[in-house]
Coordinates of C-alpha atoms in Angstrom, one line a residue:
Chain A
X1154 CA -6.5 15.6 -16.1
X1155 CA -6.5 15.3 -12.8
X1156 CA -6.1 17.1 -9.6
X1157 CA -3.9 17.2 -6.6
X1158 CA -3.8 18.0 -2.6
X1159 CA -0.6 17.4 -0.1
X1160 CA -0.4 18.8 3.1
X1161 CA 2.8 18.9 5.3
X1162 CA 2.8 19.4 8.8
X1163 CA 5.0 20.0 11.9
X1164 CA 2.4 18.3 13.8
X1165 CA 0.1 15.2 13.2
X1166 CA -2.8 17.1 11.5
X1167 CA -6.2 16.0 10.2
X1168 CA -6.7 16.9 6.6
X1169 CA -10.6 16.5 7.1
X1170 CA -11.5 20.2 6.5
X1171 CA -9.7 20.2 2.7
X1172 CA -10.1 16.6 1.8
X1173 CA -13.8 16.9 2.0
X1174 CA -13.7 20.4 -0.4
X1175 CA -11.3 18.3 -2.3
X1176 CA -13.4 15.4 -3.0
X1177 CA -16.6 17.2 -4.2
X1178 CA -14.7 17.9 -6.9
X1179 CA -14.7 14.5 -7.7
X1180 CA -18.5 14.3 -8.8
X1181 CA -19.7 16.8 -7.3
X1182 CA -18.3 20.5 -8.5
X1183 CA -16.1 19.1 -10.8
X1184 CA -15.6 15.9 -13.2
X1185 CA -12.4 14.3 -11.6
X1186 CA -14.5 11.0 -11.8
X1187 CA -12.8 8.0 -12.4
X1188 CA -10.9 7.3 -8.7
X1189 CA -9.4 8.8 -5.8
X1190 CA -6.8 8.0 -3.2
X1191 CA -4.8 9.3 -0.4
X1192 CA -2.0 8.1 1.5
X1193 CA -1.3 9.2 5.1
X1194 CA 2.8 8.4 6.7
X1195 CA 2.2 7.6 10.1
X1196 CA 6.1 7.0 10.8
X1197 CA 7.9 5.1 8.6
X1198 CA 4.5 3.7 7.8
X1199 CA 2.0 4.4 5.4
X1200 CA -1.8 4.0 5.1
X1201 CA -3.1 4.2 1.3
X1202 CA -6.8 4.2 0.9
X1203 CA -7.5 4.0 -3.0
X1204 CA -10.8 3.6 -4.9
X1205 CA -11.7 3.2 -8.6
X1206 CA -15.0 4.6 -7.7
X1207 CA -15.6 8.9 -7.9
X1208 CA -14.1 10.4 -4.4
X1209 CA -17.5 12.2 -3.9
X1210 CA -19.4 9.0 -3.6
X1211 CA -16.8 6.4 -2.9
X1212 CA -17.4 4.4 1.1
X1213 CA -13.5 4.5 1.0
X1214 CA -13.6 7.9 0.6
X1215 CA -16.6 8.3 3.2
X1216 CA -14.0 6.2 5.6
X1217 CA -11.4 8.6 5.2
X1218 CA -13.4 11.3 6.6
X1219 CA -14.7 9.5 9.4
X1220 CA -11.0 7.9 10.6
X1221 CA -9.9 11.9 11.0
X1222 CA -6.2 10.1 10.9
X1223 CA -4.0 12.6 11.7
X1224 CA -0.5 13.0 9.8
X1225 CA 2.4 15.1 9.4
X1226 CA 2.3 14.3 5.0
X1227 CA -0.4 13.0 3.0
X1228 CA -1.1 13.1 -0.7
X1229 CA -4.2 13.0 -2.4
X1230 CA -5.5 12.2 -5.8
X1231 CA -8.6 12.8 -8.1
X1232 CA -8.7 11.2 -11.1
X1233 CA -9.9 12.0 -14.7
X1234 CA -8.1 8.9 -16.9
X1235 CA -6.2 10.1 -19.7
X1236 CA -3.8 7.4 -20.1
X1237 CA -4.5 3.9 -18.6
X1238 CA -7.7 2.7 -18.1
X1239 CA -9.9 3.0 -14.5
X1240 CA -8.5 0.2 -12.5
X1241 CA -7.1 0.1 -8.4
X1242 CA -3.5 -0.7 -10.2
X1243 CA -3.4 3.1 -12.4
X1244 CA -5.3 4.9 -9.2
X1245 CA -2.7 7.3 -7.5
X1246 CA -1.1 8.0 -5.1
X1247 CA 1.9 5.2 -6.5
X1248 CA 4.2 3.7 -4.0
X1249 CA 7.8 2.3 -3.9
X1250 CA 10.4 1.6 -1.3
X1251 CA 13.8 3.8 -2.2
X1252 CA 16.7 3.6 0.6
X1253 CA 14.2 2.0 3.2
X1254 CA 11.9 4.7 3.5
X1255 CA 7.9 4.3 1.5
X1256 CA 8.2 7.1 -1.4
X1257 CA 4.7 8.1 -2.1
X1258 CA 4.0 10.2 -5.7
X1259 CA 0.7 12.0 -7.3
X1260 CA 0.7 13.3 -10.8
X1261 CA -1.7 15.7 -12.5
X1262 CA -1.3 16.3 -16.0
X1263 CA -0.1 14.2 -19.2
X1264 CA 3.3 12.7 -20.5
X1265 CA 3.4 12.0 -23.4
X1266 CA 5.6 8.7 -25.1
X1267 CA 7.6 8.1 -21.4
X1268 CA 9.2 4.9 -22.3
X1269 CA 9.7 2.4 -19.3
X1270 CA 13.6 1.5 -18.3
X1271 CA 13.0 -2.0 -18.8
X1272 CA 16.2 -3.0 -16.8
X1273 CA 15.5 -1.0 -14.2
X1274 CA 14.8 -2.0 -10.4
X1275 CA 11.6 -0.2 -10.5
X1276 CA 8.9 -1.5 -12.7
X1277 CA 5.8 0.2 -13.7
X1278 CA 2.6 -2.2 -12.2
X1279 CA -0.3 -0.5 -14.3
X1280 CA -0.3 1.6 -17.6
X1281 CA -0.5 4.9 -17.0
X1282 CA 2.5 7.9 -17.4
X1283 CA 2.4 8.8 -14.4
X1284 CA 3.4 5.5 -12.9
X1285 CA 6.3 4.7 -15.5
X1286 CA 7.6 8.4 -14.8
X1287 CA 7.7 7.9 -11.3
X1288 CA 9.5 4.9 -11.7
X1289 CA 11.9 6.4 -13.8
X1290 CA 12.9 9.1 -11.0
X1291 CA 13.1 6.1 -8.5
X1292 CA 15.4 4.2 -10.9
X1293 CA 17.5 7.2 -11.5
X1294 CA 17.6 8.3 -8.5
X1295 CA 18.4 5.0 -7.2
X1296 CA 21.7 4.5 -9.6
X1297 CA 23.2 8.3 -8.8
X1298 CA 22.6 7.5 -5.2
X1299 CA 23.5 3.9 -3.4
X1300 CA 22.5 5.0 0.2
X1301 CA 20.3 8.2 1.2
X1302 CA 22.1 11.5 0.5
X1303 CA 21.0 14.4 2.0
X1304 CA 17.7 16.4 1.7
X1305 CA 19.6 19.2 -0.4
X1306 CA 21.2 16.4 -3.0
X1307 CA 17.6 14.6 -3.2
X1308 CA 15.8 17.7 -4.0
X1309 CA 18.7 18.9 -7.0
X1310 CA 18.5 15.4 -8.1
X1311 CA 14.3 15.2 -8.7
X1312 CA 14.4 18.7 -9.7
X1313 CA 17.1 17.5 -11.9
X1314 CA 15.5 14.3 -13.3
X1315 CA 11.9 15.5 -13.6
X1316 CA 12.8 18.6 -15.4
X1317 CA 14.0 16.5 -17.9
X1318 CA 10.5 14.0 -18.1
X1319 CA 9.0 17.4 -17.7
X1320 CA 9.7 18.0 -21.4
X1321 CA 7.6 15.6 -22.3
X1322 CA 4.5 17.0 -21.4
X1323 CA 2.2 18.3 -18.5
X1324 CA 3.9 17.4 -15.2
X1325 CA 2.7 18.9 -11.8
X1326 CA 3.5 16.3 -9.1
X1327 CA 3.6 15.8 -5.4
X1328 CA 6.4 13.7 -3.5
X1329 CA 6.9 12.8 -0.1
X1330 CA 8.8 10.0 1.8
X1331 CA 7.2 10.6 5.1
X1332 CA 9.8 13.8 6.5
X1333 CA 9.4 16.2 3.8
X1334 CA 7.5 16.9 0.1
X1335 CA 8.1 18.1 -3.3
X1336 CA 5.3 19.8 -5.1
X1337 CA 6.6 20.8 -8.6
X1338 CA 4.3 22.8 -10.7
X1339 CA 4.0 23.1 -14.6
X1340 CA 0.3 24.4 -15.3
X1341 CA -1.4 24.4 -12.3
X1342 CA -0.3 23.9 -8.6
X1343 CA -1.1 26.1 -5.6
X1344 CA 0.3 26.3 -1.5
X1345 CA -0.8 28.2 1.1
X1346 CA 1.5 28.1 4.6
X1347 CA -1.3 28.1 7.5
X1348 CA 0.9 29.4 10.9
X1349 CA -0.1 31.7 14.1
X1350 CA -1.6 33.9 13.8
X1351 CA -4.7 31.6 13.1
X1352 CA -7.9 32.7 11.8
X1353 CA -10.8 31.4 9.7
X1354 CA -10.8 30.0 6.6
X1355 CA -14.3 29.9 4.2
X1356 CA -14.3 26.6 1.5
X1357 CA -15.1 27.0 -1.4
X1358 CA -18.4 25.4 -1.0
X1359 CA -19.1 28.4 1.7
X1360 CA -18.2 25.6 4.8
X1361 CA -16.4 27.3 7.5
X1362 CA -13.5 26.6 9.5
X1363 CA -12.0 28.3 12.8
X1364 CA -8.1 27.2 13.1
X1365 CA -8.2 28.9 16.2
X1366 CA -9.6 25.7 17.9
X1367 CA -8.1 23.6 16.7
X1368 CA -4.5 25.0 16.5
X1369 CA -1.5 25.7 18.6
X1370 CA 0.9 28.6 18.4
X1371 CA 3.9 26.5 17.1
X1372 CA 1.7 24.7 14.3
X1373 CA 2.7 24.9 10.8
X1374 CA 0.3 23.5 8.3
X1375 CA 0.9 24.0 4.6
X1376 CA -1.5 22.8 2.0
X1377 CA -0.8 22.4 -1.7
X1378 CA -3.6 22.2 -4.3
X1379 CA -4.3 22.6 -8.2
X1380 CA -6.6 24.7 -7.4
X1381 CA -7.0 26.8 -4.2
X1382 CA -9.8 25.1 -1.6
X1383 CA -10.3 28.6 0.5
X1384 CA -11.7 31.8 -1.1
X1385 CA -9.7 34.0 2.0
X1386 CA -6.6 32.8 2.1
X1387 CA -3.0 33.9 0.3
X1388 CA -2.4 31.0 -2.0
X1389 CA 0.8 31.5 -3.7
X1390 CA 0.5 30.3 -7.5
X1391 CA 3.1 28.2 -8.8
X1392 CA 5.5 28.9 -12.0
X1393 CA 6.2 27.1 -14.7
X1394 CA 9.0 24.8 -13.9
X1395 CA 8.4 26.2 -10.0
X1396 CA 9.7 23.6 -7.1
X1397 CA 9.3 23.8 -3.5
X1398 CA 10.7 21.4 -1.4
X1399 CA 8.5 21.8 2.2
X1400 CA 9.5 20.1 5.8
X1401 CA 7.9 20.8 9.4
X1402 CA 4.9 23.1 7.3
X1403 CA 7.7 25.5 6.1
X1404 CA 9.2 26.0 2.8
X1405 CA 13.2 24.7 3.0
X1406 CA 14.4 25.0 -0.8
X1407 CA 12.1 26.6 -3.4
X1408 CA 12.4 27.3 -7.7
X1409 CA 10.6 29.5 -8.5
X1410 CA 10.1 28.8 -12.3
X1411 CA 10.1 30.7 -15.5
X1412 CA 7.0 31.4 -16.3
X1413 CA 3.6 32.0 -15.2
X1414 CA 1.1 29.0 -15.8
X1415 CA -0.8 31.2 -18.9
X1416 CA 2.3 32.0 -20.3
X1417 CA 3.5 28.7 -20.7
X1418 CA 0.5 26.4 -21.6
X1419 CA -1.4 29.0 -23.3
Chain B
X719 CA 4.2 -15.6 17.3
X720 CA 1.2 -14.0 14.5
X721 CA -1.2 -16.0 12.9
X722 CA -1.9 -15.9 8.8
X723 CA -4.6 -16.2 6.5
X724 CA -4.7 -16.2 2.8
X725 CA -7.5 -17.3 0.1
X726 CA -6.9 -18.3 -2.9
X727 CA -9.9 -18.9 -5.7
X728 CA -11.5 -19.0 -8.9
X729 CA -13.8 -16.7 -8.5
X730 CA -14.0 -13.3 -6.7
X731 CA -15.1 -14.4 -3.3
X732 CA -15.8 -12.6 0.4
X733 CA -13.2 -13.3 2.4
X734 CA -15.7 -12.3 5.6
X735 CA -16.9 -15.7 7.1
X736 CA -13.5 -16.6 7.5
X737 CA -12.1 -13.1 8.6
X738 CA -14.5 -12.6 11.1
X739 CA -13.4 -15.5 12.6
X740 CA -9.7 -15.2 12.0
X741 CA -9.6 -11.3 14.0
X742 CA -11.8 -12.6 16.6
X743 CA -8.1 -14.8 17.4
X744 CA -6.6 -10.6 17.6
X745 CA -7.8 -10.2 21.2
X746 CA -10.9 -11.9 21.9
X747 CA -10.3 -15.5 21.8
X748 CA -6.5 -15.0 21.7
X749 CA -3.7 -12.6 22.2
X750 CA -2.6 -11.9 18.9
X751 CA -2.8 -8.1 19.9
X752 CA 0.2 -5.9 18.6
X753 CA -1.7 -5.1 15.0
X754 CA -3.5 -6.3 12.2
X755 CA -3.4 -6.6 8.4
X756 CA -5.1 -7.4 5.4
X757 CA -4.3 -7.2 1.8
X758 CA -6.8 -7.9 -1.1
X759 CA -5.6 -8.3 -5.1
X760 CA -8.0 -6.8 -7.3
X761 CA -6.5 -7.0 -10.9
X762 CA -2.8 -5.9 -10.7
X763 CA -3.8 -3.7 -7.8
X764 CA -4.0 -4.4 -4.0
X765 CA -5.6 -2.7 -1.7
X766 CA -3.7 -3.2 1.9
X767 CA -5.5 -2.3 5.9
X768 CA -3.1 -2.2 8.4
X769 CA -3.7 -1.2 11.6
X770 CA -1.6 -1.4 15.0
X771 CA -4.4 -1.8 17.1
X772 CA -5.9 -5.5 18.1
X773 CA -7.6 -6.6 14.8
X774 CA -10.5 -7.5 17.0
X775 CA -11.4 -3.7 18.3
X776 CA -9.9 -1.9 15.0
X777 CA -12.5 0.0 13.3
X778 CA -10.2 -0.1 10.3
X779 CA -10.8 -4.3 10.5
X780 CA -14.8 -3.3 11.0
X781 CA -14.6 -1.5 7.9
X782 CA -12.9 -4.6 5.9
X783 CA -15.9 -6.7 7.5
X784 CA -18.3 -4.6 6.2
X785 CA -16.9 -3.5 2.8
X786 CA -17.5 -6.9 1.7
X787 CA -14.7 -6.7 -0.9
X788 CA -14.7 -9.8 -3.2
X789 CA -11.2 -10.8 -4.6
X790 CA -9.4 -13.7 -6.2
X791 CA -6.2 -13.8 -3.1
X792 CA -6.2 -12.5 -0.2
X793 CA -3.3 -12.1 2.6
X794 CA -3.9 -11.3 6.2
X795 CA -1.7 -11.4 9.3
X796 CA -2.5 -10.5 13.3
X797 CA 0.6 -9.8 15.2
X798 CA 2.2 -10.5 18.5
X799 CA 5.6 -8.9 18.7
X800 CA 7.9 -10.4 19.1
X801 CA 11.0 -8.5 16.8
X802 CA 10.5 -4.8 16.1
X803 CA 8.3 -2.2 17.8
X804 CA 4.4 -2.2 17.1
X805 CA 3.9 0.1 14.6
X806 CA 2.4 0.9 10.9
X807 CA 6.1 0.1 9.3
X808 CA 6.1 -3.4 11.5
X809 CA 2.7 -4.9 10.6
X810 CA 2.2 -7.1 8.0
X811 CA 1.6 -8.3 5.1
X812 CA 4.2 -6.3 3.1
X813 CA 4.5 -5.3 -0.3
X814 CA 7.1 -4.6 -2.9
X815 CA 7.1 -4.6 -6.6
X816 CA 8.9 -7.7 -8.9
X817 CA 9.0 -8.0 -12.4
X818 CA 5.9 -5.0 -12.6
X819 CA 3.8 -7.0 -9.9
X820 CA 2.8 -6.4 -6.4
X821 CA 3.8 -9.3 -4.4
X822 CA 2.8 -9.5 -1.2
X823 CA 4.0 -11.2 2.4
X824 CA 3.1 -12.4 5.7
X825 CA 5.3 -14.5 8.2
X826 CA 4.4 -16.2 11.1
X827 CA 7.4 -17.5 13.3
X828 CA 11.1 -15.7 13.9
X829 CA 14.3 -16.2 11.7
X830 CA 16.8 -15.2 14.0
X831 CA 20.0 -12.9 12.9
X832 CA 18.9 -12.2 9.2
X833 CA 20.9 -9.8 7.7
X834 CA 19.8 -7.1 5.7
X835 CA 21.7 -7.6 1.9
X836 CA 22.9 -4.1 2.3
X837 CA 23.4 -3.6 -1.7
X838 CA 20.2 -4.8 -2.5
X839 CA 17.4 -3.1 -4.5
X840 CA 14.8 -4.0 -1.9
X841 CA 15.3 -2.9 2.2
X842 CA 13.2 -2.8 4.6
X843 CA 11.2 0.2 6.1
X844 CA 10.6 -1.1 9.6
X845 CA 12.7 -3.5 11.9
X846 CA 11.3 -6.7 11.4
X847 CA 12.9 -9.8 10.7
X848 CA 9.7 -10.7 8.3
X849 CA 10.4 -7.8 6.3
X850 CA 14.0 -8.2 6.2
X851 CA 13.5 -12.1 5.0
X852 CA 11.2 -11.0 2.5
X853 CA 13.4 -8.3 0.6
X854 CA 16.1 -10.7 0.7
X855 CA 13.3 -13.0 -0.9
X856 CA 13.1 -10.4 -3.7
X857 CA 16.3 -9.2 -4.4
X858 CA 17.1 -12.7 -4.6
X859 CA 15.0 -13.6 -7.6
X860 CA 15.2 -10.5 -9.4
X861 CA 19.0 -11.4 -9.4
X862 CA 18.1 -14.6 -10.7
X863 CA 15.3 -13.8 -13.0
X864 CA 16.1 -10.2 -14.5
X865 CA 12.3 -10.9 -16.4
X866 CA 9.4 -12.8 -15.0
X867 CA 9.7 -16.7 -15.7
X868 CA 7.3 -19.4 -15.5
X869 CA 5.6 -20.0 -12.7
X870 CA 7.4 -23.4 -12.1
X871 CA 10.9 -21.5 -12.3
X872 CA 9.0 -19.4 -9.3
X873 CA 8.2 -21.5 -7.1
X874 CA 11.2 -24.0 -7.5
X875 CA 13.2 -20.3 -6.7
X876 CA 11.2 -19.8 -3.9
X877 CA 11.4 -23.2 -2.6
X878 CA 15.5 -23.1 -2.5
X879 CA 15.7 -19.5 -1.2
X880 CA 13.3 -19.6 1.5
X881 CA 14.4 -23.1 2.5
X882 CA 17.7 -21.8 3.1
X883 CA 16.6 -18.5 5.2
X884 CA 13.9 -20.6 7.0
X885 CA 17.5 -22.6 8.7
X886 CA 17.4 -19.3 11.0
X887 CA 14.2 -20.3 12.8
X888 CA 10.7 -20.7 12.3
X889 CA 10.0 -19.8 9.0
X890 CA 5.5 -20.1 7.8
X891 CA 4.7 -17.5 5.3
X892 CA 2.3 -16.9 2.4
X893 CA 3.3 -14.9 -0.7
X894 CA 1.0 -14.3 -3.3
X895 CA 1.0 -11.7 -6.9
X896 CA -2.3 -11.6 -7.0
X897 CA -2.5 -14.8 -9.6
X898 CA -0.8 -17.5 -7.2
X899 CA -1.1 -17.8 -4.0
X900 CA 2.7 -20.0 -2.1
X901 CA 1.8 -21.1 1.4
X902 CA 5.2 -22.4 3.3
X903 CA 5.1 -24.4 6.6
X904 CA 7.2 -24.6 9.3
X905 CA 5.2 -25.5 12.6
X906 CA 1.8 -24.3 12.1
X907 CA 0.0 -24.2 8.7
X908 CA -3.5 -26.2 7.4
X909 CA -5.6 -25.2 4.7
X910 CA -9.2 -26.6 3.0
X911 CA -10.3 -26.3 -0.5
X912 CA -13.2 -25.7 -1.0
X913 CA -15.4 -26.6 -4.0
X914 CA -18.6 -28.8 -5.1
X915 CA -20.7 -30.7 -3.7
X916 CA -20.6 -27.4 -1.2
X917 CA -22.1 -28.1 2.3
X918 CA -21.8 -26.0 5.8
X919 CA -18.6 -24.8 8.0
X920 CA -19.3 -24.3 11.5
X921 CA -17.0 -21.6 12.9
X922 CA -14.8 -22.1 16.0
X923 CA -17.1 -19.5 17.6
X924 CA -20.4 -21.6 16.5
X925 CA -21.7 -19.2 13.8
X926 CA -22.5 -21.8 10.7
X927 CA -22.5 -20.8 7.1
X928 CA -24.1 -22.8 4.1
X929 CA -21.6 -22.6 1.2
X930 CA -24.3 -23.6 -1.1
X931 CA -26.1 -20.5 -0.9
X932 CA -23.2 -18.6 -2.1
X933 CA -21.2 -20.7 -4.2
X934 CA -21.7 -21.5 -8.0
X935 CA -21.1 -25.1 -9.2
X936 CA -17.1 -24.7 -10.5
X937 CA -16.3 -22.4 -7.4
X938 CA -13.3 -23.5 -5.6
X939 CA -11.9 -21.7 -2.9
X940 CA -9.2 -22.4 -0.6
X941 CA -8.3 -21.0 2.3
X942 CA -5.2 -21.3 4.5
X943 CA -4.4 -20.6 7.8
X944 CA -2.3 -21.0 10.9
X945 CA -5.0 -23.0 13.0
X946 CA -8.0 -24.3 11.6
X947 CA -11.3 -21.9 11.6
X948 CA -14.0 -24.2 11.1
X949 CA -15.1 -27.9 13.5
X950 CA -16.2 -29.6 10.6
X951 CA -14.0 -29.3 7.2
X952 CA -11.1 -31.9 6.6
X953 CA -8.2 -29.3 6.9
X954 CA -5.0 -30.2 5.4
X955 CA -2.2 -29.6 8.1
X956 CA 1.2 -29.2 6.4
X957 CA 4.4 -30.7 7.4
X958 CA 7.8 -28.7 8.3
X959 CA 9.6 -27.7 5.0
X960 CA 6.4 -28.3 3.1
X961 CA 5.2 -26.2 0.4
X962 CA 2.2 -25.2 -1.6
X963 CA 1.7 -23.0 -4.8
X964 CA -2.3 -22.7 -5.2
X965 CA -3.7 -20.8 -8.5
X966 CA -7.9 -20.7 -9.1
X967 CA -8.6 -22.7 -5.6
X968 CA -6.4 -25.6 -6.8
X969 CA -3.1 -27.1 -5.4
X970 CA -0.8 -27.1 -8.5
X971 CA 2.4 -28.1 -7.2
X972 CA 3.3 -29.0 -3.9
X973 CA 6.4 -30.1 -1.3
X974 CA 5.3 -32.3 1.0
X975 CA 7.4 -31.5 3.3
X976 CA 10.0 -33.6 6.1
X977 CA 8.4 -34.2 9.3
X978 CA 5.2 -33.5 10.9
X979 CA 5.0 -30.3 13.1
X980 CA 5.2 -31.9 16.4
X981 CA 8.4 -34.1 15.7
X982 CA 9.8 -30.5 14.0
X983 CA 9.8 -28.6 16.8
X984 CA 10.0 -29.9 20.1

């Protein structure tokens, strides 16, 4: 298994603070050992920084935290293989181009017996499930929709099409083409919506932060986790089947799921 | 205009002699300014810099320097703009996925009044007329190819599609998938292979290296480029409408090509 972070931002934002509590999991606190990566939309644009090496220890990752690139949507990724060996090409975030715009996915969590559409557009590179389901959504979303429909018709249509791979198995994921992102939750997923009034948040690894200097009034900053980063903060837990849809750090469209996490994977 | 650089080899091999003196060309000893890119295959995967600052002061091109990341091809591009804005979307090399491969791109030159195919599985992210030729590239041959074919039947496919999009200007690209390496000339292209008896390369800039201390008997290594980096190596300078397809430091098939640069393009 594996675990996830996304932020999305009204304003360009440096995910330094959460990354770094993020990546000692990967080594450190936790055993999500076998790669990291994180992708940052600078425009249209996208920066992808990906390493087959633990995130705790990895120079890439090291990088990262020194660039302090700041972003309105990134998408992070430890890994623990399940499926698919521990190579660059089954390290997440994956990438493809859908309607012009870089489509950026993260997947914690296992499908089991996804079959690749071989004649689709959108071919999976490495082995893993998380890669062919992504490029089923691509694919299918792709066919329903020749040009780029709206943000409410994309997020009916994935919530539509991975609800359906869903069934399969274990399938929290993160989205994002760069204006908005889709966290959908099946065991384990996590947000918290960071806004004025600002205060201070305490990492889990007791490192402190003060929003208040770093922060203006009109910032909106959400964060979305498996597992929450800050011990003082109001992280709304995810349902079963739960989607939200967030744009400009502010939830736009929301499921809220059937069940809670123990109740469905128990 | 941009300048390119690719490697091709038989053995994983550090790109960083030849960088180094490539990005010093991004600023320093030339005004290839508007951005920076560099893509290295490692298995099926690729890891890709890009920066929109001059490759020469980008600390993201410091880090590829000093990363010292060995790989069998490797792509990289500096930019002066002269279609599309500078930024992240507009800098080369770019990627897609074909036939469950990444395939990468970088263009030196400008094809004038290429039209996006508007009902084609592949469209560009930014405004560039590179990019544009490039998913036209792709859509192309997986409209010809629904399945990968030999790689013959890929570079004869290449040869007639580019040749016909390279009628709109000035048309020097590589392309690699991380097991071939295609090198396509319209003004400005040279490369060297480089294998045994190994000797030293003395860099435009003066700095010397001694192949022989880091080279193995059966290495072979080539390397091609817009200008020649080195005083002392016999480069190869292509001809207009001349081709290459390299695999494992070797030429495998090649287009000679009609007419030498300088009669080309008056």
């Amino acid at each position: 298994m594996c675990q996830l972070l996304g932020m999305n931002c009204n304003t360009p934002t440096d995910i330094t603070f959460s990354f770094e509590g993020f990546r000692r999991r990967a080594g450190l606190t936790d055993h999500h050992t076998d790669g990291f990566g994180i992708a940052f939309f600078e425009g249209k644009g996208v920066r992808i920084f990906r390493d087959n090496h633990p995130g705790a220890l990895s120079p890439m990752a090291d990088l990262v935290g020194q660039y302090r690139i700041k972003s309105y949507n990134v998408i992070a990724h430890i890994r623990k293989a399940t499926k698919g060996t521990v190579n660059l090409e089954n390290t997440h975030p994956f990438i493809r181009e859908l309607w012009g715009e870089n489509w950026v996915f993260a997947h914690n969590g296992t499908v089991e017996n996804i079959e690749i559409c071989p004649n689709s557009h959108c071919q999976p590179i490495g082995t893993t499930d998380s890669e062919i389901a992504f490029c089923c959504m691509v694919a299918k979303l792709k066919e329903r929709f020749s040009k780029k429909p709206t943000e409410k018709e994309i997020f009916d249509a994935v919530v539509e099409i991975t609800s359906e791979i869903a069934q399969l198995g274990v399938f929290n994921f993160i989205l994002s083409n760069g204006e908005w992102m889709i966290a959908r939750c099946s065991t384990n997923l996590h947000y918290v919506c960071r806004k004025a009034p600002f205060g201070t948040a305490l990492r889990e690894d007791d490192v402190m932060i003060d929003f208040r200097k770093y922060t203006s009034e009109s910032d909106k900053v959400t964060v979305i986790t498996t597992q929450p980063l800050t011990k003082n903060e109001n992280w709304v837990k995810m349902k079963n089947g739960g989607y939200a849809f967030f744009k400009e750090g502010d939830v736009i469209y929301e499921i809220e799921g059937d069940l809670p996490e123990c109740e469905a994977h128990v």
